[in-house]
Amino acid sequence: MKRKSLTQFLIEQQRSECALPADVRLLIEVVARACKAIGHHVGKGALSGVLGSLTTENVQGEVQKKLDVISNEILLEANEWGGNLSAMASEEMDTIHPIPNPYPRGGYLLLFDPLDGSSNIDVNVSIGTIFSVLRMPADADGREATEADFLQPGRQQVAAGYALYGPQTMLVLTVGTGVYGFTLDREMGSWLLTHERMQIPADTAEFAINTSNTRHWAPPVRRYVDECLAGKTGPRGKDFNMRWVASMVTDIHRIMTRGGIFMYPWDAREPGKPGKLRLLYEANPMSFLVEQAGGAATNGQQRILDVQPQGLHERVSVLLGSKNEVELVTAYHAEG
Ligand SMILES: O=P(O)(O)OC[C@H]1O[C@](O)(COP(=O)(O)O)[C@@H](O)[C@@H]1O
Ligand SMILES: [Mg+2]
Ligand SMILES: [Mg+2]
């Protein structure tokens, strides 16, 4: 069976009713090429000296891994001259990166977590890259982008996706017409369509959360997880399984493939922070994908895609995945 390539799929999207703008098609192809290059480095590991940490810290106060910086550079370089972007923003950069002269500027903004799951880099566990595409405000009129231009609610995303560097290298994306997965044919170097219209089952018996934080959780999350752990003998009347890879991309891909609920909620370790994960380049792109696959995503109070961002590296409490489970744990928050 001849599989569709990423380019064929995107051209079809461009010609179909959704009329994917040509600039977004080209932008996604450039990001996909950059992820292929990142995947190559990840696959080499110690052979090409990309493992280990640097002495520098990013704006989050995290010690950067070599691959965090290498992946960031690859994405910046690949997207600077494409002509579709006005600026970029990244987990690894304090502020935005406007497209420098003399490169032509375009009408879109690209945000990315260049390397997700950094704590797993040196131990050869699956990691990934997450990206999100927004439009420049309509009244920008060719002016240089500002940080404020990036502070758009997630529902305004034009496209989002992740690359997964695991036993297979995959690219999973949406342009608002469902979720599609592509597997990299490493010999040919081409992304081939292998997962059409991915769907998350509404019900599940599998939850993902870092239980080492149990004593720090708020009562609604504590109640939800306790009930899952009580299994058949408890109010849920069924047994639940638990998984936690500690790479958001990998945990979410499992949920996109077979369902489940992923939670990284607020916890009392840093009470002043709404959560650990970042709204603009982790939670928003993943929430867009999850909703496009029939799932749900909230911060306990509201739909994540409706949260109005206040800052580039803003954090958020994340509850997403199988619709009925997300609605239940969100309802527990409303009950207080
Ligand atoms: O180590 P913890 O607390 O379980 O956190 C794991 C989470 O942190 C992250 O690694 C944060 O992302 P980065 O690796 O991009 O900083 C997520 O991928 C993952 O879900
Ligand atoms: Mg991340
Ligand atoms: Mg990261």
CSV table of C-alpha atoms and ligand atoms in Angstrom, one decimal:
chain,number,residue,atom,x,y,z
A,1,MET,CA,0.0,0.0,0.0
A,2,LYS,CA,1.5,3.3,-1.1
A,3,ARG,CA,1.4,5.7,1.9
A,4,LYS,CA,0.8,9.4,1.6
A,5,SER,CA,3.8,11.6,2.4
A,6,LEU,CA,3.5,14.6,4.7
A,7,THR,CA,3.7,17.0,1.7
A,8,GLN,CA,0.9,15.1,-0.1
A,9,PHE,CA,-1.3,15.2,3.0
A,10,LEU,CA,-0.7,19.0,3.5
A,11,ILE,CA,-1.4,19.8,-0.1
A,12,GLU,CA,-4.7,17.9,0.2
A,13,GLN,CA,-5.5,20.0,3.3
A,14,GLN,CA,-4.6,23.1,1.3
A,15,ARG,CA,-7.0,22.1,-1.5
A,16,SER,CA,-9.7,20.8,0.8
A,17,GLU,CA,-12.5,22.7,2.4
A,18,CYS,CA,-10.2,23.8,5.3
A,19,ALA,CA,-8.1,25.5,2.7
A,20,LEU,CA,-4.9,25.3,4.8
A,21,PRO,CA,-2.9,28.5,3.9
A,22,ALA,CA,0.2,27.8,1.7
A,23,ASP,CA,2.4,29.6,4.2
A,24,VAL,CA,1.3,27.3,7.1
A,25,ARG,CA,1.9,24.2,4.9
A,26,LEU,CA,5.4,25.4,4.1
A,27,LEU,CA,6.0,26.3,7.8
A,28,ILE,CA,4.9,22.8,8.9
A,29,GLU,CA,7.2,21.2,6.4
A,30,VAL,CA,10.2,23.3,7.6
A,31,VAL,CA,9.4,22.3,11.3
A,32,ALA,CA,9.1,18.6,10.2
A,33,ARG,CA,12.5,18.8,8.5
A,34,ALA,CA,14.0,20.4,11.7
A,35,CYS,CA,12.5,17.6,13.8
A,36,LYS,CA,14.1,15.0,11.5
A,37,ALA,CA,17.5,16.7,12.2
A,38,ILE,CA,16.8,16.7,15.9
A,39,GLY,CA,15.8,13.1,15.8
A,40,HIS,CA,19.1,12.3,14.1
A,41,HIS,CA,21.0,13.8,17.0
A,42,VAL,CA,18.9,12.1,19.5
A,43,GLY,CA,19.4,8.8,17.8
A,44,LYS,CA,23.2,9.3,17.9
A,45,GLY,CA,23.3,10.0,21.6
A,46,ALA,CA,26.7,9.5,23.2
A,47,LEU,CA,28.2,8.8,19.7
A,48,SER,CA,27.9,12.5,18.8
A,49,GLY,CA,28.4,13.9,22.3
A,50,VAL,CA,24.9,15.3,22.6
A,51,LEU,CA,24.2,13.8,26.0
A,52,GLY,CA,24.7,15.7,29.3
A,53,SER,CA,24.1,19.1,30.7
A,54,LEU,CA,25.6,22.6,30.2
A,55,THR,CA,26.3,25.0,33.0
A,56,THR,CA,23.8,27.5,31.7
A,57,GLU,CA,20.2,27.9,33.0
A,58,ASN,CA,17.1,28.8,31.0
A,59,VAL,CA,14.5,31.4,31.9
A,60,GLN,CA,12.7,28.7,34.0
A,61,GLY,CA,15.7,28.3,36.2
A,62,GLU,CA,16.4,24.8,34.8
A,63,VAL,CA,19.9,23.7,34.0
A,64,GLN,CA,19.9,23.3,30.2
A,65,LYS,CA,20.8,20.0,28.6
A,66,LYS,CA,23.1,20.1,25.5
A,67,LEU,CA,20.1,18.7,23.4
A,68,ASP,CA,17.8,21.5,24.7
A,69,VAL,CA,20.2,24.1,23.1
A,70,ILE,CA,21.1,22.0,20.0
A,71,SER,CA,17.3,21.4,19.3
A,72,ASN,CA,16.6,25.1,19.8
A,73,GLU,CA,19.3,26.2,17.4
A,74,ILE,CA,18.1,23.7,14.8
A,75,LEU,CA,14.5,25.0,14.9
A,76,LEU,CA,15.7,28.7,14.8
A,77,GLU,CA,18.0,28.2,11.9
A,78,ALA,CA,15.5,26.1,9.9
A,79,ASN,CA,12.7,28.6,10.3
A,80,GLU,CA,14.5,31.9,10.1
A,81,TRP,CA,14.6,32.2,6.3
A,82,GLY,CA,11.4,30.4,5.4
A,83,GLY,CA,9.5,33.7,4.9
A,84,ASN,CA,6.3,32.6,6.7
A,85,LEU,CA,7.1,33.8,10.1
A,86,SER,CA,7.3,37.1,11.9
A,87,ALA,CA,8.9,35.8,15.1
A,88,MET,CA,9.5,32.7,17.2
A,89,ALA,CA,9.4,31.9,20.9
A,90,SER,CA,10.9,28.9,22.8
A,91,GLU,CA,11.1,27.4,26.2
A,92,GLU,CA,14.9,27.9,25.9
A,93,MET,CA,14.8,31.6,25.1
A,94,ASP,CA,14.0,34.4,27.6
A,95,THR,CA,12.1,36.5,25.1
A,96,ILE,CA,10.9,36.3,21.5
A,97,HIS,CA,13.1,35.9,18.4
A,98,PRO,CA,11.9,38.3,15.7
A,99,ILE,CA,12.9,37.2,12.2
A,100,PRO,CA,16.1,39.2,11.5
A,101,ASN,CA,16.7,41.4,8.5
A,102,PRO,CA,17.3,40.7,5.6
A,103,TYR,CA,15.0,37.7,5.9
A,104,PRO,CA,11.5,38.2,4.6
A,105,ARG,CA,8.8,38.2,7.3
A,106,GLY,CA,5.5,36.4,7.2
A,107,GLY,CA,2.1,36.5,9.0
A,108,TYR,CA,2.7,33.7,11.5
A,109,LEU,CA,4.2,33.1,14.9
A,110,LEU,CA,5.9,29.8,15.9
A,111,LEU,CA,6.3,28.6,19.5
A,112,PHE,CA,8.1,25.5,20.5
A,113,ASP,CA,9.4,23.3,23.3
A,114,PRO,CA,12.5,22.2,21.4
A,115,LEU,CA,13.2,19.2,23.6
A,116,ASP,CA,10.5,17.9,25.8
A,117,GLY,CA,11.3,15.3,28.5
A,118,SER,CA,14.8,16.6,29.2
A,119,SER,CA,15.1,14.5,32.4
A,120,ASN,CA,15.0,11.4,30.1
A,121,ILE,CA,17.6,12.5,27.6
A,122,ASP,CA,20.6,10.8,29.3
A,123,VAL,CA,18.7,7.6,30.1
A,124,ASN,CA,17.6,6.8,26.6
A,125,VAL,CA,13.8,7.2,27.2
A,126,SER,CA,11.6,8.6,24.5
A,127,ILE,CA,11.6,12.4,24.3
A,128,GLY,CA,10.1,14.9,21.8
A,129,THR,CA,9.6,18.4,20.4
A,130,ILE,CA,6.3,20.3,20.7
A,131,PHE,CA,5.2,23.2,18.4
A,132,SER,CA,2.3,25.7,18.0
A,133,VAL,CA,1.5,28.1,15.2
A,134,LEU,CA,-0.4,31.4,15.7
A,135,ARG,CA,-1.3,34.2,13.3
A,136,MET,CA,0.2,37.7,13.7
A,137,PRO,CA,-2.6,40.1,14.7
A,138,ALA,CA,-4.5,41.3,11.6
A,139,ASP,CA,-3.6,44.9,12.3
A,140,ALA,CA,0.1,44.2,12.5
A,141,ASP,CA,0.7,45.7,9.1
A,142,GLY,CA,4.2,44.4,8.6
A,143,ARG,CA,5.5,45.8,11.9
A,144,GLU,CA,8.0,43.8,14.0
A,145,ALA,CA,6.4,41.3,16.3
A,146,THR,CA,6.2,41.9,20.0
A,147,GLU,CA,5.9,39.5,23.0
A,148,ALA,CA,2.2,40.7,23.3
A,149,ASP,CA,1.5,39.3,19.9
A,150,PHE,CA,2.1,35.8,21.3
A,151,LEU,CA,-0.3,36.1,24.2
A,152,GLN,CA,-3.3,34.7,22.4
A,153,PRO,CA,-5.7,32.1,23.8
A,154,GLY,CA,-4.9,28.5,22.6
A,155,ARG,CA,-8.2,28.3,20.7
A,156,GLN,CA,-6.6,30.7,18.1
A,157,GLN,CA,-3.9,28.3,17.2
A,158,VAL,CA,-3.7,27.6,13.4
A,159,ALA,CA,-1.7,24.4,13.8
A,160,ALA,CA,0.0,22.3,16.5
A,161,GLY,CA,2.0,19.1,16.8
A,162,TYR,CA,4.7,17.1,18.4
A,163,ALA,CA,7.6,14.9,17.2
A,164,LEU,CA,8.3,11.8,19.2
A,165,TYR,CA,11.9,10.4,19.3
A,166,GLY,CA,11.2,6.9,20.4
A,167,PRO,CA,11.6,3.4,18.9
A,168,GLN,CA,10.0,5.0,15.9
A,169,THR,CA,10.3,8.7,15.1
A,170,MET,CA,6.8,10.1,14.7
A,171,LEU,CA,5.2,13.5,13.9
A,172,VAL,CA,1.6,14.0,15.1
A,173,LEU,CA,-0.2,17.2,14.1
A,174,THR,CA,-3.4,19.0,13.6
A,175,VAL,CA,-4.4,21.9,11.3
A,176,GLY,CA,-7.9,21.9,12.8
A,177,THR,CA,-9.3,19.0,10.7
A,178,GLY,CA,-8.5,16.1,13.1
A,179,VAL,CA,-5.2,14.6,14.2
A,180,TYR,CA,-2.9,12.8,11.9
A,181,GLY,CA,0.3,10.8,12.7
A,182,PHE,CA,3.3,10.3,10.4
A,183,THR,CA,6.1,7.8,10.9
A,184,LEU,CA,9.6,8.7,9.7
A,185,ASP,CA,10.9,6.2,7.1
A,186,ARG,CA,14.5,6.5,8.3
A,187,GLU,CA,15.9,5.0,5.1
A,188,MET,CA,14.0,7.3,2.7
A,189,GLY,CA,14.0,10.2,5.1
A,190,SER,CA,10.3,10.8,4.5
A,191,TRP,CA,7.4,11.3,6.8
A,192,LEU,CA,4.6,8.8,5.8
A,193,LEU,CA,1.0,8.9,7.0
A,194,THR,CA,0.4,5.9,9.3
A,195,HIS,CA,-2.3,7.2,11.8
A,196,GLU,CA,-5.4,8.9,10.3
A,197,ARG,CA,-7.9,10.8,12.4
A,198,MET,CA,-6.5,9.6,15.8
A,199,GLN,CA,-9.3,9.4,18.4
A,200,ILE,CA,-9.1,9.3,22.2
A,201,PRO,CA,-11.7,7.0,23.8
A,202,ALA,CA,-14.0,9.0,26.1
A,203,ASP,CA,-13.6,6.4,28.9
A,204,THR,CA,-10.3,4.9,30.2
A,205,ALA,CA,-8.9,2.9,33.1
A,206,GLU,CA,-5.4,4.4,32.9
A,207,PHE,CA,-4.1,7.6,34.6
A,208,ALA,CA,-0.8,9.3,34.4
A,209,ILE,CA,0.5,11.6,37.2
A,210,ASN,CA,3.8,11.9,39.2
A,211,THR,CA,2.6,10.2,42.4
A,212,SER,CA,5.7,11.3,44.2
A,213,ASN,CA,3.9,14.6,44.6
A,214,THR,CA,0.8,13.1,46.2
A,215,ARG,CA,1.2,14.9,49.6
A,216,HIS,CA,1.3,18.2,47.8
A,217,TRP,CA,-1.9,17.8,45.7
A,218,ALA,CA,-5.1,19.8,46.2
A,219,PRO,CA,-8.0,17.8,47.6
A,220,PRO,CA,-9.9,17.4,44.2
A,221,VAL,CA,-6.8,15.7,42.6
A,222,ARG,CA,-6.1,13.7,45.7
A,223,ARG,CA,-9.7,12.5,45.7
A,224,TYR,CA,-9.7,11.6,42.0
A,225,VAL,CA,-6.4,9.6,42.3
A,226,ASP,CA,-7.4,7.9,45.5
A,227,GLU,CA,-10.6,6.7,43.9
A,228,CYS,CA,-8.7,5.3,40.9
A,229,LEU,CA,-6.3,3.5,43.3
A,230,ALA,CA,-9.3,2.1,45.3
A,231,GLY,CA,-10.3,0.4,42.0
A,232,LYS,CA,-13.1,-2.2,42.0
A,233,THR,CA,-13.6,-1.9,45.8
A,234,GLY,CA,-14.0,1.9,45.6
A,235,PRO,CA,-16.6,4.3,44.2
A,236,ARG,CA,-15.4,3.9,40.6
A,237,GLY,CA,-16.1,0.2,40.7
A,238,LYS,CA,-13.3,-0.6,38.3
A,239,ASP,CA,-9.5,-1.1,38.5
A,240,PHE,CA,-7.2,1.6,37.0
A,241,ASN,CA,-3.6,1.2,35.7
A,242,MET,CA,-0.9,3.9,36.1
A,243,ARG,CA,1.8,5.1,33.8
A,244,TRP,CA,4.3,8.0,34.1
A,245,VAL,CA,7.1,8.4,31.6
A,246,ALA,CA,7.9,12.0,32.6
A,247,SER,CA,8.1,13.0,29.0
A,248,MET,CA,4.9,14.9,28.3
A,249,VAL,CA,5.1,14.1,24.6
A,250,THR,CA,5.4,10.3,25.3
A,251,ASP,CA,2.7,10.3,27.9
A,252,ILE,CA,0.3,12.2,25.6
A,253,HIS,CA,1.1,10.0,22.6
A,254,ARG,CA,0.1,7.0,24.6
A,255,ILE,CA,-3.2,8.7,25.4
A,256,MET,CA,-3.7,9.8,21.7
A,257,THR,CA,-3.2,6.1,20.8
A,258,ARG,CA,-5.2,4.2,23.5
A,259,GLY,CA,-6.8,6.8,25.8
A,260,GLY,CA,-6.0,7.8,29.4
A,261,ILE,CA,-5.8,10.9,31.5
A,262,PHE,CA,-2.7,13.0,32.0
A,263,MET,CA,-2.4,15.2,35.0
A,264,TYR,CA,0.3,17.7,36.0
A,265,PRO,CA,-1.9,19.8,38.4
A,266,TRP,CA,-1.1,22.7,40.8
A,267,ASP,CA,0.7,21.4,43.9
A,268,ALA,CA,1.9,22.9,47.1
A,269,ARG,CA,5.6,22.6,46.4
A,270,GLU,CA,5.4,26.0,44.7
A,271,PRO,CA,2.0,27.3,45.7
A,272,GLY,CA,2.5,30.6,43.8
A,273,LYS,CA,2.8,28.8,40.5
A,274,PRO,CA,-0.4,27.4,38.8
A,275,GLY,CA,1.5,24.3,37.7
A,276,LYS,CA,4.8,23.0,36.2
A,277,LEU,CA,4.0,22.9,32.5
A,278,ARG,CA,4.1,25.9,30.3
A,279,LEU,CA,0.8,27.2,28.7
A,280,LEU,CA,2.0,28.5,25.3
A,281,TYR,CA,4.3,25.8,24.1
A,282,GLU,CA,3.3,22.7,26.0
A,283,ALA,CA,-0.3,22.9,27.3
A,284,ASN,CA,-1.9,24.8,24.4
A,285,PRO,CA,-0.6,22.7,21.5
A,286,MET,CA,-1.3,19.5,23.4
A,287,SER,CA,-4.8,20.7,24.3
A,288,PHE,CA,-5.5,21.5,20.7
A,289,LEU,CA,-4.4,18.0,19.6
A,290,VAL,CA,-6.4,16.3,22.4
A,291,GLU,CA,-9.6,18.2,21.6
A,292,GLN,CA,-9.2,17.5,17.9
A,293,ALA,CA,-9.0,13.8,18.8
A,294,GLY,CA,-12.2,14.0,20.8
A,295,GLY,CA,-10.7,14.4,24.3
A,296,ALA,CA,-10.8,17.3,26.7
A,297,ALA,CA,-8.3,19.6,28.4
A,298,THR,CA,-8.8,21.8,31.5
A,299,ASN,CA,-6.8,23.5,34.2
A,300,GLY,CA,-9.4,22.4,36.8
A,301,GLN,CA,-11.4,25.5,36.4
A,302,GLN,CA,-11.7,26.2,32.6
A,303,ARG,CA,-10.9,24.8,29.2
A,304,ILE,CA,-7.1,25.3,28.7
A,305,LEU,CA,-7.7,26.7,25.2
A,306,ASP,CA,-9.7,29.6,26.7
A,307,VAL,CA,-7.1,30.7,29.2
A,308,GLN,CA,-5.9,34.2,28.4
A,309,PRO,CA,-2.1,34.2,28.5
A,310,GLN,CA,-0.4,36.9,30.6
A,311,GLY,CA,3.3,36.0,29.9
A,312,LEU,CA,5.4,34.0,27.5
A,313,HIS,CA,6.6,31.4,30.0
A,314,GLU,CA,3.4,31.2,32.0
A,315,ARG,CA,2.6,27.9,33.7
A,316,VAL,CA,-0.7,26.2,34.0
A,317,SER,CA,-2.3,23.2,35.8
A,318,VAL,CA,-2.9,20.5,33.2
A,319,LEU,CA,-5.7,17.8,33.2
A,320,LEU,CA,-6.2,16.3,29.8
A,321,GLY,CA,-7.1,13.2,27.8
A,322,SER,CA,-10.2,11.0,27.8
A,323,LYS,CA,-13.3,13.3,28.0
A,324,ASN,CA,-15.3,11.6,30.8
A,325,GLU,CA,-12.3,11.4,33.1
A,326,VAL,CA,-11.2,15.0,32.6
A,327,GLU,CA,-14.8,16.1,33.2
A,328,LEU,CA,-15.0,14.1,36.4
A,329,VAL,CA,-11.7,15.4,37.9
A,330,THR,CA,-12.8,19.0,36.8
A,331,ALA,CA,-16.2,18.5,38.5
A,332,TYR,CA,-14.3,17.6,41.7
A,333,HIS,CA,-12.6,21.0,41.5
A,334,ALA,CA,-16.0,22.7,41.2
A,335,GLU,CA,-17.2,20.8,44.2
A,336,GLY,CA,-14.2,22.3,46.0
B,1,LIG,O1,10.0,15.2,36.5
B,1,LIG,P1,8.5,15.4,36.7
B,1,LIG,O2,8.1,16.3,37.8
B,1,LIG,O3,7.7,14.1,36.7
B,1,LIG,O4,8.0,16.2,35.4
B,1,LIG,C1,7.9,15.6,34.1
B,1,LIG,C2,7.4,16.7,33.2
B,1,LIG,O5,8.4,17.7,33.0
B,1,LIG,C3,8.7,17.8,31.6
B,1,LIG,O6,9.9,17.1,31.4
B,1,LIG,C4,8.9,19.3,31.4
B,1,LIG,O7,9.3,19.5,30.0
B,1,LIG,P2,10.8,19.9,29.6
B,1,LIG,O8,11.5,18.6,29.7
B,1,LIG,O9,10.6,20.4,28.2
B,1,LIG,O10,11.3,20.9,30.5
B,1,LIG,C5,7.5,17.2,30.9
B,1,LIG,O11,7.9,16.6,29.6
B,1,LIG,C6,7.1,16.1,31.8
B,1,LIG,O12,5.7,15.8,31.7
B,2,MG,MG,8.5,20.3,27.9
B,3,MG,MG,11.8,21.3,26.9
